mmCIF file of N, CA and C in Angstrom:
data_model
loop_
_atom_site.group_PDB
_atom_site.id
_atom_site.type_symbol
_atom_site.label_atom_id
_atom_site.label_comp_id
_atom_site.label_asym_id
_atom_site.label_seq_id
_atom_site.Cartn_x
_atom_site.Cartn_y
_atom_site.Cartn_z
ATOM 1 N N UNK A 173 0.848 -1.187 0.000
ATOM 2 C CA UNK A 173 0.000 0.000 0.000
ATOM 3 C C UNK A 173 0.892 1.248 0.000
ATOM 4 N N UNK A 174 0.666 1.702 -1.138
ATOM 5 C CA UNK A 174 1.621 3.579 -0.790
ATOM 6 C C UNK A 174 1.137 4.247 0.295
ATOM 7 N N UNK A 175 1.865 4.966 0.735
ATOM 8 C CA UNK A 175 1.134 5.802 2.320
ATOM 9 C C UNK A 175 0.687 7.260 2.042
ATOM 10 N N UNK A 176 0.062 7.636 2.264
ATOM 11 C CA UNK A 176 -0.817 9.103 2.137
ATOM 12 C C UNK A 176 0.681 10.288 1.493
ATOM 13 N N UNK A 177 1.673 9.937 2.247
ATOM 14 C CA UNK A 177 2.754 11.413 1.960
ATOM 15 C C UNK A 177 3.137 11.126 0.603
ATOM 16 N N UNK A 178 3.040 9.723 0.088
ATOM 17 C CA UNK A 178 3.687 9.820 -1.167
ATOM 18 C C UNK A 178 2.499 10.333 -2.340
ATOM 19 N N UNK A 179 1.237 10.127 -1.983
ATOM 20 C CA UNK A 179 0.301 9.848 -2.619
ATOM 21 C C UNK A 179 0.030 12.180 -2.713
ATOM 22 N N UNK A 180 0.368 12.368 -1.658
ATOM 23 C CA UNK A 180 0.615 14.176 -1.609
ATOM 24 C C UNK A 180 1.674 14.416 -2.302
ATOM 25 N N UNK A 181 2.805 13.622 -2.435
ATOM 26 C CA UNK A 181 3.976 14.242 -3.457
ATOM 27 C C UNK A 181 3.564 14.014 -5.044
ATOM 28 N N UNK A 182 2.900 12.943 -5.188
ATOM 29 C CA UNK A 182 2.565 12.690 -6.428
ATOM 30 C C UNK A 182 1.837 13.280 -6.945
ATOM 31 N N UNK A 183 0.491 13.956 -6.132
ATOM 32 C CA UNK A 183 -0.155 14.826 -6.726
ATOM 33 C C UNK A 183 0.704 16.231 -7.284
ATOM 34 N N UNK A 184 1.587 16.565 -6.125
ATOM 35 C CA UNK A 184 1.578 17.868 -6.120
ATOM 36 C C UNK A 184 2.238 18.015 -7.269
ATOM 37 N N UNK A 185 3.607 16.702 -7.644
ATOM 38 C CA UNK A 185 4.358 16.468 -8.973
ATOM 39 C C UNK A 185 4.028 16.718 -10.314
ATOM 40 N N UNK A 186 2.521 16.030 -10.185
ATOM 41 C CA UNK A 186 1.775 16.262 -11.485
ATOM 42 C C UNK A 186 1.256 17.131 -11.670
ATOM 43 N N UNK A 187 0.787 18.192 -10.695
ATOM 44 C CA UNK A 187 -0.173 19.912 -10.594
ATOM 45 C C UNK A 187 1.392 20.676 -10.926
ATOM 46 N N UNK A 188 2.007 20.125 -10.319
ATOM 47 C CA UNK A 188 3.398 21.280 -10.517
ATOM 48 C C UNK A 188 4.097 21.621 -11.981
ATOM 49 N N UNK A 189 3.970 19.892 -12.873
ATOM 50 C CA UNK A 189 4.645 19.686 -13.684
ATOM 51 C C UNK A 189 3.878 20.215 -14.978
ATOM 52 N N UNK A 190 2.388 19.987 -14.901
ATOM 53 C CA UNK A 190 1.656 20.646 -15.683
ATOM 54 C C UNK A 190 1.333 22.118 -15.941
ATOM 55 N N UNK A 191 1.736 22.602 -14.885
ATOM 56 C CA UNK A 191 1.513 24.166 -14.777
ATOM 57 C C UNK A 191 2.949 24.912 -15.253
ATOM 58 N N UNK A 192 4.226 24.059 -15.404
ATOM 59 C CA UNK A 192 5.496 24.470 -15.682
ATOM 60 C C UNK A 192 4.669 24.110 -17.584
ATOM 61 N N UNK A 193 4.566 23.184 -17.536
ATOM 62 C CA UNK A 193 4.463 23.005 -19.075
ATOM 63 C C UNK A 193 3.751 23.943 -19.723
ATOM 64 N N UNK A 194 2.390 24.677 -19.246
ATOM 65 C CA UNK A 194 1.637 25.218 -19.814
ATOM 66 C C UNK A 194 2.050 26.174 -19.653
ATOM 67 N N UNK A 195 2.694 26.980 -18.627
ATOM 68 C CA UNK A 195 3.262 28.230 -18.572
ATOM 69 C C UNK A 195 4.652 28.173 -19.669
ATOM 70 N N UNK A 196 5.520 27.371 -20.134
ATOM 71 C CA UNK A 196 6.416 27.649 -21.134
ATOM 72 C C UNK A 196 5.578 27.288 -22.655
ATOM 73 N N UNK A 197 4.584 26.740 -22.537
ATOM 74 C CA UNK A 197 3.761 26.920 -24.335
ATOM 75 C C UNK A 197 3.355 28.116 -24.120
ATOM 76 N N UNK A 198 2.766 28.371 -23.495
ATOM 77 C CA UNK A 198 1.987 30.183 -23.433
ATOM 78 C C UNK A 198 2.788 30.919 -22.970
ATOM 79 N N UNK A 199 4.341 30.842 -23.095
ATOM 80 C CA UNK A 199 5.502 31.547 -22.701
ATOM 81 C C UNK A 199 6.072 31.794 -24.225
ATOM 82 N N UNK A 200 6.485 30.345 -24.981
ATOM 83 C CA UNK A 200 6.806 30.179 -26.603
ATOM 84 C C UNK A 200 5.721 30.969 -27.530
ATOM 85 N N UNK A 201 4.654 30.891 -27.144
ATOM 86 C CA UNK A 201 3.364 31.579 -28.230
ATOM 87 C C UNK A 201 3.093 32.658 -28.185
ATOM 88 N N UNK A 202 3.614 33.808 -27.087
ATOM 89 C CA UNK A 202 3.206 35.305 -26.555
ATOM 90 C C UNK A 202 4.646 35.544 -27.565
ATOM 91 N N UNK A 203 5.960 34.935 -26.927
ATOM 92 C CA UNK A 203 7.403 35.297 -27.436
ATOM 93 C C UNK A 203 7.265 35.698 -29.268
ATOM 94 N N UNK A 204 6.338 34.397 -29.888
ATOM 95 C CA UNK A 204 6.475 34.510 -31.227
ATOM 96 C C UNK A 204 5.193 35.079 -31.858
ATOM 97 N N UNK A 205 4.049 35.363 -31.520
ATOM 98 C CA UNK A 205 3.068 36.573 -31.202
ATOM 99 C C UNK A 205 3.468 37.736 -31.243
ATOM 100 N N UNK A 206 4.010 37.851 -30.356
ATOM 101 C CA UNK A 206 5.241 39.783 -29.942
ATOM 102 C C UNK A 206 5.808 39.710 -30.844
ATOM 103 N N UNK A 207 6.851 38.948 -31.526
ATOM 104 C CA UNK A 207 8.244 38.991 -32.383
ATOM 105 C C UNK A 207 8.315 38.568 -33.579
ATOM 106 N N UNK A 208 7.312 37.487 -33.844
ATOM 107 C CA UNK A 208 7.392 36.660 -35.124
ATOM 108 C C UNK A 208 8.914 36.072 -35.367
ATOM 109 N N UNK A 209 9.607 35.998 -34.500
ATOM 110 C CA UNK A 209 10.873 35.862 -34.451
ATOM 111 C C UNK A 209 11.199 34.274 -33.939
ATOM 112 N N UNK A 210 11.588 33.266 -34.773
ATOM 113 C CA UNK A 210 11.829 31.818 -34.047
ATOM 114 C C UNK A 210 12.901 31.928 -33.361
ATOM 115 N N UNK A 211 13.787 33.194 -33.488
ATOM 116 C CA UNK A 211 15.279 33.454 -32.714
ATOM 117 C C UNK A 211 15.194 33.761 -31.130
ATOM 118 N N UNK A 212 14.176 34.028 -31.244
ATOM 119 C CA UNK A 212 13.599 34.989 -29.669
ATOM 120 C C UNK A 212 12.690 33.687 -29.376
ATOM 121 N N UNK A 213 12.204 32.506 -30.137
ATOM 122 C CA UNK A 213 11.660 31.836 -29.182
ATOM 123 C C UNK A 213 12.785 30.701 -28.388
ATOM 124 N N UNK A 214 14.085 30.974 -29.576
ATOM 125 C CA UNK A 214 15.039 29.978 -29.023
ATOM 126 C C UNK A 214 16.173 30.543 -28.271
ATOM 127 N N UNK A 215 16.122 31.820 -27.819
ATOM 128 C CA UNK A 215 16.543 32.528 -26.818
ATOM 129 C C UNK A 215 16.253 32.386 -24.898
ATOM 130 N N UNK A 216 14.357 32.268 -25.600
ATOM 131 C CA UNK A 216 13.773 31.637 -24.413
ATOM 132 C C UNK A 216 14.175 30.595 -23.795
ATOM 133 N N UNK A 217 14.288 29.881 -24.718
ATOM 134 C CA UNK A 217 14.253 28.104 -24.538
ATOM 135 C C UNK A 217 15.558 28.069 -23.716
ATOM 136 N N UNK A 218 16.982 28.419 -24.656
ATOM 137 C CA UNK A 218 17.890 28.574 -24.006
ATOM 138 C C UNK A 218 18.553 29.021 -22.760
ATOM 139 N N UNK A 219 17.353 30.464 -22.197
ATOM 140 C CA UNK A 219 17.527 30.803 -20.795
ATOM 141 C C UNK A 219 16.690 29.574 -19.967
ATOM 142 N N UNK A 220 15.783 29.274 -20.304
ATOM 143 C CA UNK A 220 15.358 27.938 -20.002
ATOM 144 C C UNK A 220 16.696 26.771 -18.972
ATOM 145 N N UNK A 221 17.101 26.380 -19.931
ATOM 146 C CA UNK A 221 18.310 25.495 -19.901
ATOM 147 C C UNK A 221 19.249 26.053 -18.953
ATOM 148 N N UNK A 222 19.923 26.929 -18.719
ATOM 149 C CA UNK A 222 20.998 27.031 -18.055
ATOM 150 C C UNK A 222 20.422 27.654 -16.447
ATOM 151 N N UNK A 223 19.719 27.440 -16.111
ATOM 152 C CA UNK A 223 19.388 27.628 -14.678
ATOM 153 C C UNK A 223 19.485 26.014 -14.352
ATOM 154 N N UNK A 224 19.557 25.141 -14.751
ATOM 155 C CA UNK A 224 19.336 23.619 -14.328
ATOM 156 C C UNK A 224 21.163 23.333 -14.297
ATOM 157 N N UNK A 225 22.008 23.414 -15.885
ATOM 158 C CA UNK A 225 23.114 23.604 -15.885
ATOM 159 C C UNK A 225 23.869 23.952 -14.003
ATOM 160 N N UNK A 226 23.100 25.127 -14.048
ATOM 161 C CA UNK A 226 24.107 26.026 -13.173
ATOM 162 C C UNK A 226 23.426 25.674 -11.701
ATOM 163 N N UNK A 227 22.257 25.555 -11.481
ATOM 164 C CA UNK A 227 21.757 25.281 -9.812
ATOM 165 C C UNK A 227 21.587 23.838 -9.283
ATOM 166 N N UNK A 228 20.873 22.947 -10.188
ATOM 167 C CA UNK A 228 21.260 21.408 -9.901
ATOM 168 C C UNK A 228 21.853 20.838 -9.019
ATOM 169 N N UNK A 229 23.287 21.244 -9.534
ATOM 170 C CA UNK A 229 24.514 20.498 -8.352
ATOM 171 C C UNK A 229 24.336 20.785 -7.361
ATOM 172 N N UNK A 230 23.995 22.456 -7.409
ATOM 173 C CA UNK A 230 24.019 23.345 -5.920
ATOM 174 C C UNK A 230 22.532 22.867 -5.533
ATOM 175 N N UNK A 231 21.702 22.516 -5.989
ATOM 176 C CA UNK A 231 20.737 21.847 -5.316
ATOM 177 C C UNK A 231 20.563 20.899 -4.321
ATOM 178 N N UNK A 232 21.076 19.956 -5.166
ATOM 179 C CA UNK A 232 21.840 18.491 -4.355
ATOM 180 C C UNK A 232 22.637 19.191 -2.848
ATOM 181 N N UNK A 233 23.243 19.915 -2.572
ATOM 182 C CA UNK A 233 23.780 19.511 -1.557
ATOM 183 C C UNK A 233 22.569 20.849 -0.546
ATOM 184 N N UNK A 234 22.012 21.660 -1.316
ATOM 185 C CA UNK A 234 21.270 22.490 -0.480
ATOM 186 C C UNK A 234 19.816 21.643 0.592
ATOM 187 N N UNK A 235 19.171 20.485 -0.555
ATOM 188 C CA UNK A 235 18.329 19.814 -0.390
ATOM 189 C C UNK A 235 18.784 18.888 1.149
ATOM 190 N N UNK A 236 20.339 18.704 1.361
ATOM 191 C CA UNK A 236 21.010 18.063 2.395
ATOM 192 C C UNK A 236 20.596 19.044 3.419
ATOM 193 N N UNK A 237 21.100 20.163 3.415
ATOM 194 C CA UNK A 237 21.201 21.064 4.699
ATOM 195 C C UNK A 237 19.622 21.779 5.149
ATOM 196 N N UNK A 238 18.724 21.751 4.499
ATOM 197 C CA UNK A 238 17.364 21.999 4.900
ATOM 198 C C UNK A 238 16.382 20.875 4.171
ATOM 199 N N UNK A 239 14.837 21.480 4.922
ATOM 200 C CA UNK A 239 13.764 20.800 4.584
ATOM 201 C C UNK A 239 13.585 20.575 3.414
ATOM 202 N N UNK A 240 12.987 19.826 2.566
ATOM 203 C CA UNK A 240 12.982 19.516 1.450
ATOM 204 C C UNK A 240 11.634 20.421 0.751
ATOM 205 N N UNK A 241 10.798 19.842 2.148
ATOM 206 C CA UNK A 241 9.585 20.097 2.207
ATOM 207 C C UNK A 241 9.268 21.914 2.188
ATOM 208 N N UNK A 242 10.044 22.198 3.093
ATOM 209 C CA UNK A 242 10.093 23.849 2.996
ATOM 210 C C UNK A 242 10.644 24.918 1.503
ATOM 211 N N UNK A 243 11.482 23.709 0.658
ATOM 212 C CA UNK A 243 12.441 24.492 -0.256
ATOM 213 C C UNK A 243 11.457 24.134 -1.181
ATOM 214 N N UNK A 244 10.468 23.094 -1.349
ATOM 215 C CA UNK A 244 9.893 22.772 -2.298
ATOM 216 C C UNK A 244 8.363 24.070 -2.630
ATOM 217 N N UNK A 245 7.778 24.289 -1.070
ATOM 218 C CA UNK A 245 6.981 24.956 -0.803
ATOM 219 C C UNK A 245 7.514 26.830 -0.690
ATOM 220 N N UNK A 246 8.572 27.235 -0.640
ATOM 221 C CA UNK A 246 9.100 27.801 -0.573
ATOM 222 C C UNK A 246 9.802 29.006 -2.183
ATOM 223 N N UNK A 247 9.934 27.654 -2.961
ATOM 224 C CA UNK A 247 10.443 27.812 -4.217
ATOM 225 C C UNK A 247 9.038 27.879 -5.625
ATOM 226 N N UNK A 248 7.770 27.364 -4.939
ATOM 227 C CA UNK A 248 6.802 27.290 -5.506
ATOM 228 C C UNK A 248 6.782 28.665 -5.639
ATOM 229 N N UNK A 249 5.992 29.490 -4.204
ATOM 230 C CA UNK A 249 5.727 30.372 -3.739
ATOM 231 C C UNK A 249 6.139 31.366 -4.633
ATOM 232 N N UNK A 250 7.227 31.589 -4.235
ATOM 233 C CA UNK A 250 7.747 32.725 -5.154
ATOM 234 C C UNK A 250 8.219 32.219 -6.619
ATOM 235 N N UNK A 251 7.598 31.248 -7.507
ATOM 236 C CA UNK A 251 7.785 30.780 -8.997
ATOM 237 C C UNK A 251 6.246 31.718 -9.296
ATOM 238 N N UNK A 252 5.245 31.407 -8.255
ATOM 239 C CA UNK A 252 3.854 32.208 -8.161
ATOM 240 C C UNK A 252 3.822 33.694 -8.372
ATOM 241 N N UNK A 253 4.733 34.192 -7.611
ATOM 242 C CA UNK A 253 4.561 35.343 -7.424
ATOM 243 C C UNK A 253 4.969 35.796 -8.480
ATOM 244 N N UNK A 254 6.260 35.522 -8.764
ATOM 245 C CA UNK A 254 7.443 35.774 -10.107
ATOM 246 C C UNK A 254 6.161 35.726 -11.352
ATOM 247 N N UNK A 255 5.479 34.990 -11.423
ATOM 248 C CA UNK A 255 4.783 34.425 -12.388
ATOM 249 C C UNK A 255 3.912 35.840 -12.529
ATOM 250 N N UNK A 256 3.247 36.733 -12.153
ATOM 251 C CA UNK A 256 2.586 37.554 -11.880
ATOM 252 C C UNK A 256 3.229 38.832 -12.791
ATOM 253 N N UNK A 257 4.494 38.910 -12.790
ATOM 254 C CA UNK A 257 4.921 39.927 -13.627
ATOM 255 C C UNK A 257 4.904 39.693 -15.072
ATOM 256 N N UNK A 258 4.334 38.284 -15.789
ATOM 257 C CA UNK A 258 3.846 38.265 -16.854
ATOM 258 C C UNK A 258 2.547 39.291 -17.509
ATOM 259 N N UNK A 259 2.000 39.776 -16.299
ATOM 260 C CA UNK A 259 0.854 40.703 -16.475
ATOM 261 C C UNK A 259 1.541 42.184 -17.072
ATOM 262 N N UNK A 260 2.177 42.174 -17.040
ATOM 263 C CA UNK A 260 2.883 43.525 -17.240
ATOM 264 C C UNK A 260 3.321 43.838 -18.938
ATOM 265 N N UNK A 261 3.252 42.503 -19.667
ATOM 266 C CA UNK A 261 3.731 42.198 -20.760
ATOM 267 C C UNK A 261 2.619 42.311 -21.909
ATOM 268 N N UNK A 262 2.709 43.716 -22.413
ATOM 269 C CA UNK A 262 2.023 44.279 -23.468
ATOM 270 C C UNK A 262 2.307 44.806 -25.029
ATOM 271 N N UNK A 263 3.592 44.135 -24.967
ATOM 272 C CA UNK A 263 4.001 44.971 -26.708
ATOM 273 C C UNK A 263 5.707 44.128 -27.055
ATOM 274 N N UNK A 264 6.064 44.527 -27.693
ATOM 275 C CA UNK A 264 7.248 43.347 -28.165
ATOM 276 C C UNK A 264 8.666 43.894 -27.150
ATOM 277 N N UNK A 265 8.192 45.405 -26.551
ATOM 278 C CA UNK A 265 9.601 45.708 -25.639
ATOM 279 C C UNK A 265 9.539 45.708 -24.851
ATOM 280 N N UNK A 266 8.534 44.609 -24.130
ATOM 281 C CA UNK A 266 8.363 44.422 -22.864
ATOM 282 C C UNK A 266 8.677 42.618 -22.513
ATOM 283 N N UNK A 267 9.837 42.040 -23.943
ATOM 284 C CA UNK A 267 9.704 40.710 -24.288
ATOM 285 C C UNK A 267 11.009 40.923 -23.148
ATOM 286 N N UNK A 268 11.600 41.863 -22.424
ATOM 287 C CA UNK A 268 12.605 41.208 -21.451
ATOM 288 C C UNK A 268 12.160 40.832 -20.373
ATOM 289 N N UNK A 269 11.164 41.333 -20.293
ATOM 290 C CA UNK A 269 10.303 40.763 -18.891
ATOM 291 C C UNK A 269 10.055 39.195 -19.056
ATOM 292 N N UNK A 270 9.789 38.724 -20.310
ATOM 293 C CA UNK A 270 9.659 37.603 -20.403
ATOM 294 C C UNK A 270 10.600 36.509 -19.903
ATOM 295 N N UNK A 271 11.942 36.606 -20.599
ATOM 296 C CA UNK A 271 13.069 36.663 -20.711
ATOM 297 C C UNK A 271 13.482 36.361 -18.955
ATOM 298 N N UNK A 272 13.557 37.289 -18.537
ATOM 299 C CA UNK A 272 13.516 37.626 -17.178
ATOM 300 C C UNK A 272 12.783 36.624 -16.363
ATOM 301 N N UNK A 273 11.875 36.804 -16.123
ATOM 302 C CA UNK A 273 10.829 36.127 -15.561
ATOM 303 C C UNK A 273 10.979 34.521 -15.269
ATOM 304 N N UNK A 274 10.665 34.462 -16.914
ATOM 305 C CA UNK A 274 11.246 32.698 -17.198
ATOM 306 C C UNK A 274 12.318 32.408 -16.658
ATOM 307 N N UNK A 275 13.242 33.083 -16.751
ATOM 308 C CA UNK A 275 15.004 32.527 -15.908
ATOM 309 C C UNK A 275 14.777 32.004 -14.723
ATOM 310 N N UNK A 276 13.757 33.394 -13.896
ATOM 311 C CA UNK A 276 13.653 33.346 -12.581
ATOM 312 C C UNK A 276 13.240 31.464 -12.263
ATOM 313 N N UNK A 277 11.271 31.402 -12.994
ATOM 314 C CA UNK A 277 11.081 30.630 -13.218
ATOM 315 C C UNK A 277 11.555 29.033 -12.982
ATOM 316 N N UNK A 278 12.984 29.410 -13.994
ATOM 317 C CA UNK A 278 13.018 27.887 -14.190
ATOM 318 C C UNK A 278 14.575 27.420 -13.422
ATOM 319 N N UNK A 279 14.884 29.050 -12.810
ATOM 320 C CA UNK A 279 15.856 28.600 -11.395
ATOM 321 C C UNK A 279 15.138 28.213 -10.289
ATOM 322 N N UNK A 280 13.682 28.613 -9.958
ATOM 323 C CA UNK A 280 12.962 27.976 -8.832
ATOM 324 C C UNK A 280 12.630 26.273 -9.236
ATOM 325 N N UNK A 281 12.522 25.656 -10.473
ATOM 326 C CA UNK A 281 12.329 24.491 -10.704
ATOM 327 C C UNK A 281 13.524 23.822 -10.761
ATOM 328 N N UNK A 282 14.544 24.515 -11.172
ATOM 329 C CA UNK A 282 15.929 23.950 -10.821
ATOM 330 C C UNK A 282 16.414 23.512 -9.296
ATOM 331 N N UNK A 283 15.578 24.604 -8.161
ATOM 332 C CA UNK A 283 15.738 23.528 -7.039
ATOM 333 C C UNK A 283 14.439 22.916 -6.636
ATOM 334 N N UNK A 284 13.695 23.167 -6.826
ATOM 335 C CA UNK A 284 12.705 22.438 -6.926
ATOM 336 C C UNK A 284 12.651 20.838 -7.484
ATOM 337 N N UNK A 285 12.965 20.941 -8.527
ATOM 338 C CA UNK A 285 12.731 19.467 -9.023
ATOM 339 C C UNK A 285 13.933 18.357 -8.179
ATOM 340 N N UNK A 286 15.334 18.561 -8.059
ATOM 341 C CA UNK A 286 16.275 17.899 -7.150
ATOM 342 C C UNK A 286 15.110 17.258 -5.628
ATOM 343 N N UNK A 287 14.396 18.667 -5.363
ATOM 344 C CA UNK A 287 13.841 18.305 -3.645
ATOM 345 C C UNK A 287 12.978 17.368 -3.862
ATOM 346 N N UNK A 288 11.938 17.432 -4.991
ATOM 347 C CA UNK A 288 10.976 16.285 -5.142
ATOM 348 C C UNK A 288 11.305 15.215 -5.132
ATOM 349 N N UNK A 289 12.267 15.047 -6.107
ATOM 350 C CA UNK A 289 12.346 13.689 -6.434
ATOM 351 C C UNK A 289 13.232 12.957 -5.277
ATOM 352 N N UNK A 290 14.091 13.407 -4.379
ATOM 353 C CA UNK A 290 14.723 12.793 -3.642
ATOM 354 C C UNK A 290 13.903 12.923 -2.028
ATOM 355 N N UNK A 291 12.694 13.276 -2.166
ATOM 356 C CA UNK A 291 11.699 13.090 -1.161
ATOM 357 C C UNK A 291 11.039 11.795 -1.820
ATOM 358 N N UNK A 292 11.092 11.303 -2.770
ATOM 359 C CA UNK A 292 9.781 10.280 -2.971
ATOM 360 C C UNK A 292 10.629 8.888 -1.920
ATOM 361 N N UNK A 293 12.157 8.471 -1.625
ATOM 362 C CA UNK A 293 12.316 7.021 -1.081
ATOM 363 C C UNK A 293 12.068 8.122 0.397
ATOM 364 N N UNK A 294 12.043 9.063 0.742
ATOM 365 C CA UNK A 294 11.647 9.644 1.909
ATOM 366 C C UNK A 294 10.048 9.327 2.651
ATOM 367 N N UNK A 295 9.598 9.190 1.413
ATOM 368 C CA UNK A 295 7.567 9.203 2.198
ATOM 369 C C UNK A 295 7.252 7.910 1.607
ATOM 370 N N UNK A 296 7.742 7.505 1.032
ATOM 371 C CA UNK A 296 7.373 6.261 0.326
ATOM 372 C C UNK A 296 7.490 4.912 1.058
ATOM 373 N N UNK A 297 6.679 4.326 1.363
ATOM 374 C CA UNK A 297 6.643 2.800 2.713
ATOM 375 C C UNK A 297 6.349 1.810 2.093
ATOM 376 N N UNK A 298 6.528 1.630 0.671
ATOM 377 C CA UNK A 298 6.428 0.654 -0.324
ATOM 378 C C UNK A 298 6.573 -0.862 0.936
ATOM 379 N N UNK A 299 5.824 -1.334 0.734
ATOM 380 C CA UNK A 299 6.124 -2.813 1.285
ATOM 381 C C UNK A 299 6.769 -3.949 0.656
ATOM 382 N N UNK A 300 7.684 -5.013 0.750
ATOM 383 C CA UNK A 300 7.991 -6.136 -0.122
ATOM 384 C C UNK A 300 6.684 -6.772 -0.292
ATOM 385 N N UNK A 301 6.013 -6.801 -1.085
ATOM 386 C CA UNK A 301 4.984 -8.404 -1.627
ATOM 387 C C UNK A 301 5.542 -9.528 -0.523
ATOM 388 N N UNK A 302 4.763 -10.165 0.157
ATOM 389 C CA UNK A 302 5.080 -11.510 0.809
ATOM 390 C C UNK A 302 5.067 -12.507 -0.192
ATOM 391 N N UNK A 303 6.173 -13.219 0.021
ATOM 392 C CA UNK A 303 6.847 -13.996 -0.561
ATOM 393 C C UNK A 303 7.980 -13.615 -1.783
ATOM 394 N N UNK A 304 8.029 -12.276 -2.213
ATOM 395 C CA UNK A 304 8.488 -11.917 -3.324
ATOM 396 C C UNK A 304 10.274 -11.707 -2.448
ATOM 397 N N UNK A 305 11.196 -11.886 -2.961
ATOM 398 C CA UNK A 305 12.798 -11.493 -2.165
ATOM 399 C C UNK A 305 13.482 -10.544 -2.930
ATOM 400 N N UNK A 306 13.780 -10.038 -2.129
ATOM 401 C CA UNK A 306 14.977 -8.770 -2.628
ATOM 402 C C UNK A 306 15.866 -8.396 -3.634
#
């Protein structure tokens, strides 16, 4: 039987993971909307990428020295808030906000995603099957 905490990480995994996805398609479609530019959508993409590059590692050992639970809830929070200055974005010279934003973005999922996944053998009480061996 999985136990209730894993069955809360899993949800939150899949609400989390879907809302990252839909926020970078309607991140790619405003970019090339504003610009008509496929250069500026692969500008995006690229600031995308190097927040994982660069925080990752430093994740791993941050996820050691505090809650997992707090950095996960913590790092949401303000991906939320951050997320909010997309409102501000009305005309093609306001595409650094985008730019911006997204970095922020996808450095909060950069520690974010490390904390999740190394909470799941944390809540997880998986049982052996009786009779099944190791």
């Amino acid at each position: 039987m999985v136990d209730r905490q894993y069955r809360k990480l899993f949800a939150a995994g899949i609400i989390n993971g879907m809302g990252d996805r839909f926020c970078q398609i309607a991140l790619l479609a405003l970019i090339y909307r504003l610009t008509g530019s496929g250069f500026s959508v692969g500008i995006m993409l690229g600031l995308r990428v190097i927040p994982f590059l660069v925080l990752s590692p430093a994740a791993g050992v941050l996820i050691t020295r505090i809650s997992r639970r707090v950095l996960m809830m913590t790092t949401d929070l303000f991906r939320g808030l951050a997320a909010l200055a997309f409102l501000s974005v009305h005309s093609p010279e306001d595409i650094w906000i985008i730019y911006g934003v997204s970095t922020l973005l996808a450095c909060g999922e950069a520690l974010y995603a490390p904390a999740r996944k190394s909470s799941i053998p944390a809540c997880s009480s998986l049982r052996i099957i009786e009779g099944e061996q190791s």
